[in-house]
XYZ file of C-alpha atoms in Angstrom:
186
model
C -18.006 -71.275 -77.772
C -15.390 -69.259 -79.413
C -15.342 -67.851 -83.095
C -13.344 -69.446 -85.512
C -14.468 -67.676 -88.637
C -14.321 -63.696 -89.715
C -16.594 -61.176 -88.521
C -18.134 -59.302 -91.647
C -20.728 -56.284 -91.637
C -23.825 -59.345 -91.307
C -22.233 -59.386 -88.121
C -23.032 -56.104 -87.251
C -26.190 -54.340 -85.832
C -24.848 -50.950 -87.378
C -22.439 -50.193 -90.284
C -20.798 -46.951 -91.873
C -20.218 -43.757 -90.855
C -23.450 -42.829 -89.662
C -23.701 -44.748 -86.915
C -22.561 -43.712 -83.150
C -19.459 -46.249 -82.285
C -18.317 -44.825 -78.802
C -19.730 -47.207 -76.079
C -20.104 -50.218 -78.490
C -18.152 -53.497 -79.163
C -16.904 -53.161 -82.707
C -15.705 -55.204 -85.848
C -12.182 -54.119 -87.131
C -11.605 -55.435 -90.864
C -8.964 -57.792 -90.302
C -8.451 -61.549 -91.250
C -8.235 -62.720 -88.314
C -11.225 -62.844 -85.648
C -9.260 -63.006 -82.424
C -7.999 -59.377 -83.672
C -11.299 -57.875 -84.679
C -13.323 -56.767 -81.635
C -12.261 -53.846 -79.675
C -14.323 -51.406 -77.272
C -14.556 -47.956 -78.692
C -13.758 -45.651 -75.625
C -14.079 -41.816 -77.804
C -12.028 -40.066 -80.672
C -13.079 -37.682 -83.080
C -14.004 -40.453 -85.111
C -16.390 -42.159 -82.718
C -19.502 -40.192 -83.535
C -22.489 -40.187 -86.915
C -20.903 -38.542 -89.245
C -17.820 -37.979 -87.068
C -15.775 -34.595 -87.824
C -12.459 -36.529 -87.821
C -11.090 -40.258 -88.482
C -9.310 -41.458 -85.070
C -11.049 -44.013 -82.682
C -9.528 -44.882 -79.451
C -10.175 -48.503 -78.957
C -9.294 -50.944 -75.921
C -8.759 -54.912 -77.865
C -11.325 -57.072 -76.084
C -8.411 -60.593 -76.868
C -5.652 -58.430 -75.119
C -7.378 -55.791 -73.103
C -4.611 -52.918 -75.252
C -5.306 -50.048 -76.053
C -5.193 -49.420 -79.585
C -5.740 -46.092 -82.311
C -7.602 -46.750 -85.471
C -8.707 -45.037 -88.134
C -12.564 -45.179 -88.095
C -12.416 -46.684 -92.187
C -11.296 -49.663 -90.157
C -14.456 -50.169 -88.869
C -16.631 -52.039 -90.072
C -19.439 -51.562 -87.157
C -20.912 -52.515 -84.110
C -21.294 -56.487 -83.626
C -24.455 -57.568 -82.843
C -24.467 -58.747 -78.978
C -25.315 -61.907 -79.041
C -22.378 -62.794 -81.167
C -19.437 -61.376 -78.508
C -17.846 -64.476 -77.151
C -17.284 -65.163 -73.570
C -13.395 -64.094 -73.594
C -14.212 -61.110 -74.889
C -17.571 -60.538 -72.548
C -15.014 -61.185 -69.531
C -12.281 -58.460 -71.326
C -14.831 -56.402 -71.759
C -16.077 -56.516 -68.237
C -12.351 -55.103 -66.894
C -12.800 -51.935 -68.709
C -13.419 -48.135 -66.980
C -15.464 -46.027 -68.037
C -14.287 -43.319 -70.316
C -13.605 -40.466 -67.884
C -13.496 -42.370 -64.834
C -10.867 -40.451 -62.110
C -7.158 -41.671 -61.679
C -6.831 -45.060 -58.914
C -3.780 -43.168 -57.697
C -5.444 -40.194 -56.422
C -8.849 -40.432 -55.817
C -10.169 -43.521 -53.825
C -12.643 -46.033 -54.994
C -16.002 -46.605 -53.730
C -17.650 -49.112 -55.961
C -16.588 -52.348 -57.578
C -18.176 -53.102 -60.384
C -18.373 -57.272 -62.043
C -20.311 -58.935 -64.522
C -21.033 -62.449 -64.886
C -21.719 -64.762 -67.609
C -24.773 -66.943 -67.371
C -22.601 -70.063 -65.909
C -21.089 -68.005 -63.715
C -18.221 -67.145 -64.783
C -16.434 -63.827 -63.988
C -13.462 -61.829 -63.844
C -12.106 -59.637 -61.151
C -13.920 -56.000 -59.965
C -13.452 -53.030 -61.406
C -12.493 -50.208 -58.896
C -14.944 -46.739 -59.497
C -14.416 -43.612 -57.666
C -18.158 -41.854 -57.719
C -21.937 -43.040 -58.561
C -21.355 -41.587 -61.741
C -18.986 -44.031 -62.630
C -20.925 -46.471 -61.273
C -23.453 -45.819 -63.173
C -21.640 -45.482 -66.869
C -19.879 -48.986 -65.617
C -23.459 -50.276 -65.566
C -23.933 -48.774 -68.934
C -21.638 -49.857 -70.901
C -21.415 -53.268 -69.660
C -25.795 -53.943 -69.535
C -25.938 -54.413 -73.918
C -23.123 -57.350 -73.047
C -23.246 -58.846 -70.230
C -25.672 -61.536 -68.322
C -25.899 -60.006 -65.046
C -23.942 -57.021 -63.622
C -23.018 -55.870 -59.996
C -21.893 -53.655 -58.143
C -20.772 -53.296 -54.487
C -19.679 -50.863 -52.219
C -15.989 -50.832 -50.347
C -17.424 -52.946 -47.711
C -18.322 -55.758 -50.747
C -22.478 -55.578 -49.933
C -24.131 -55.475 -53.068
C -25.764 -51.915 -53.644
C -27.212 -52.741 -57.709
C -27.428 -55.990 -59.492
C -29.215 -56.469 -62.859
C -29.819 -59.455 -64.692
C -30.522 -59.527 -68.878
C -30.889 -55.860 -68.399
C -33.574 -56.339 -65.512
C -33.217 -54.629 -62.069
C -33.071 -57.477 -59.653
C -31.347 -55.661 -56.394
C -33.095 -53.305 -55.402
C -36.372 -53.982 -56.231
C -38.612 -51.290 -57.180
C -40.427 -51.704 -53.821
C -37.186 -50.573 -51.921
C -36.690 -47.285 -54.288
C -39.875 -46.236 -53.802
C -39.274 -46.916 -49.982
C -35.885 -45.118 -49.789
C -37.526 -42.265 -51.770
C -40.635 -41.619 -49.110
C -37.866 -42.098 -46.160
C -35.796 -39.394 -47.473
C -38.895 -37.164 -48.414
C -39.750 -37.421 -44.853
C -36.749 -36.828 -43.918
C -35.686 -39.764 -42.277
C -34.894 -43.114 -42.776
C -35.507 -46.437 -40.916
C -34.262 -49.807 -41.310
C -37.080 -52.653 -41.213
């Protein structure tokens, strides 16, 4: 179910300036709702007590990229109230950093899903790392998450925030194989 009405700070999990907004789906003051959630990706504004006013934002209607002024802000929405659309606009963003498509090649995909299933397309990521901040920023958000490798086998899947794939029995496995220095399938 979508939003009709405006978000307002008892909306929001954190307000003012001494919060941390970079990573977090935020509330822009503005009168209409289907403009008021955006990503914060960084900016000199994004911190506590940031040293400067800017925030680079990505709009989770149009998926934009945007530059606000952190008084915009009103703060970070609480997570259960991020609507579907935006959940599924959310789930198409990179993480801040991540390397350039046209010169480095991908080896993850990253997707989340919402509980009925619903999902958009993969995300390319060049190195664990990225992997691994895709997993990040998506986990506060989204129902389950996913990622696979280039060959599309599934490598890390949680669900409400829960490692499902692998279980904690195959770490601990993989970790003894490679301690022994070897590793065999079973």
């Amino acid at each position: 179910m979508e939003r009709r009405s405006t978000y307002t700070a008892a909306d929001c999990s954190a307000t003012g300036l001494g919060c941390n907004i970079q990573g977090k789906v935020v509330v822009l003051s503005h009168d209409n709702p289907e403009r008021q959630l955006y990503f914060c990706l960084c900016g000199n504004g994004a911190g506590a007590n940031p040293s400067g006013s800017a925030v680079f934002l990505v709009s989770l209607r149009t998926g934009e990229f945007a530059l606000k002024n952190r008084s915009e802000v009103i703060g970070i929405l609480k997570p259960e109230l991020l609507p579907d659309s935006a959940k599924l606009q959310l789930s198409q963003i990179r993480p801040v950093g991540a390397l350039d498509l046209k010169n480095h090649e991908p080896k993850y995909s990253g997707y989340s899903f919402l509980p009925d299933g619903r999902y958009a397309s993969g995300v390319w990521l060049c190195t664990e790392q990225e992997a691994l901040d895709y997993v990040e920023m998506q986990k506060t958000y989204q129902h389950r998450i996913m990622l696979c490798d280039r060959d599309d086998f599934c490598v890390l899947e949680l669900q409400d925030g829960k490692l499902i794939h692998p279980t904690e029995k195959e770490i601990e496995a993989l970790q003894q194989n490679s301690q022994d220095g070897g590793m065999t399938m079973t």
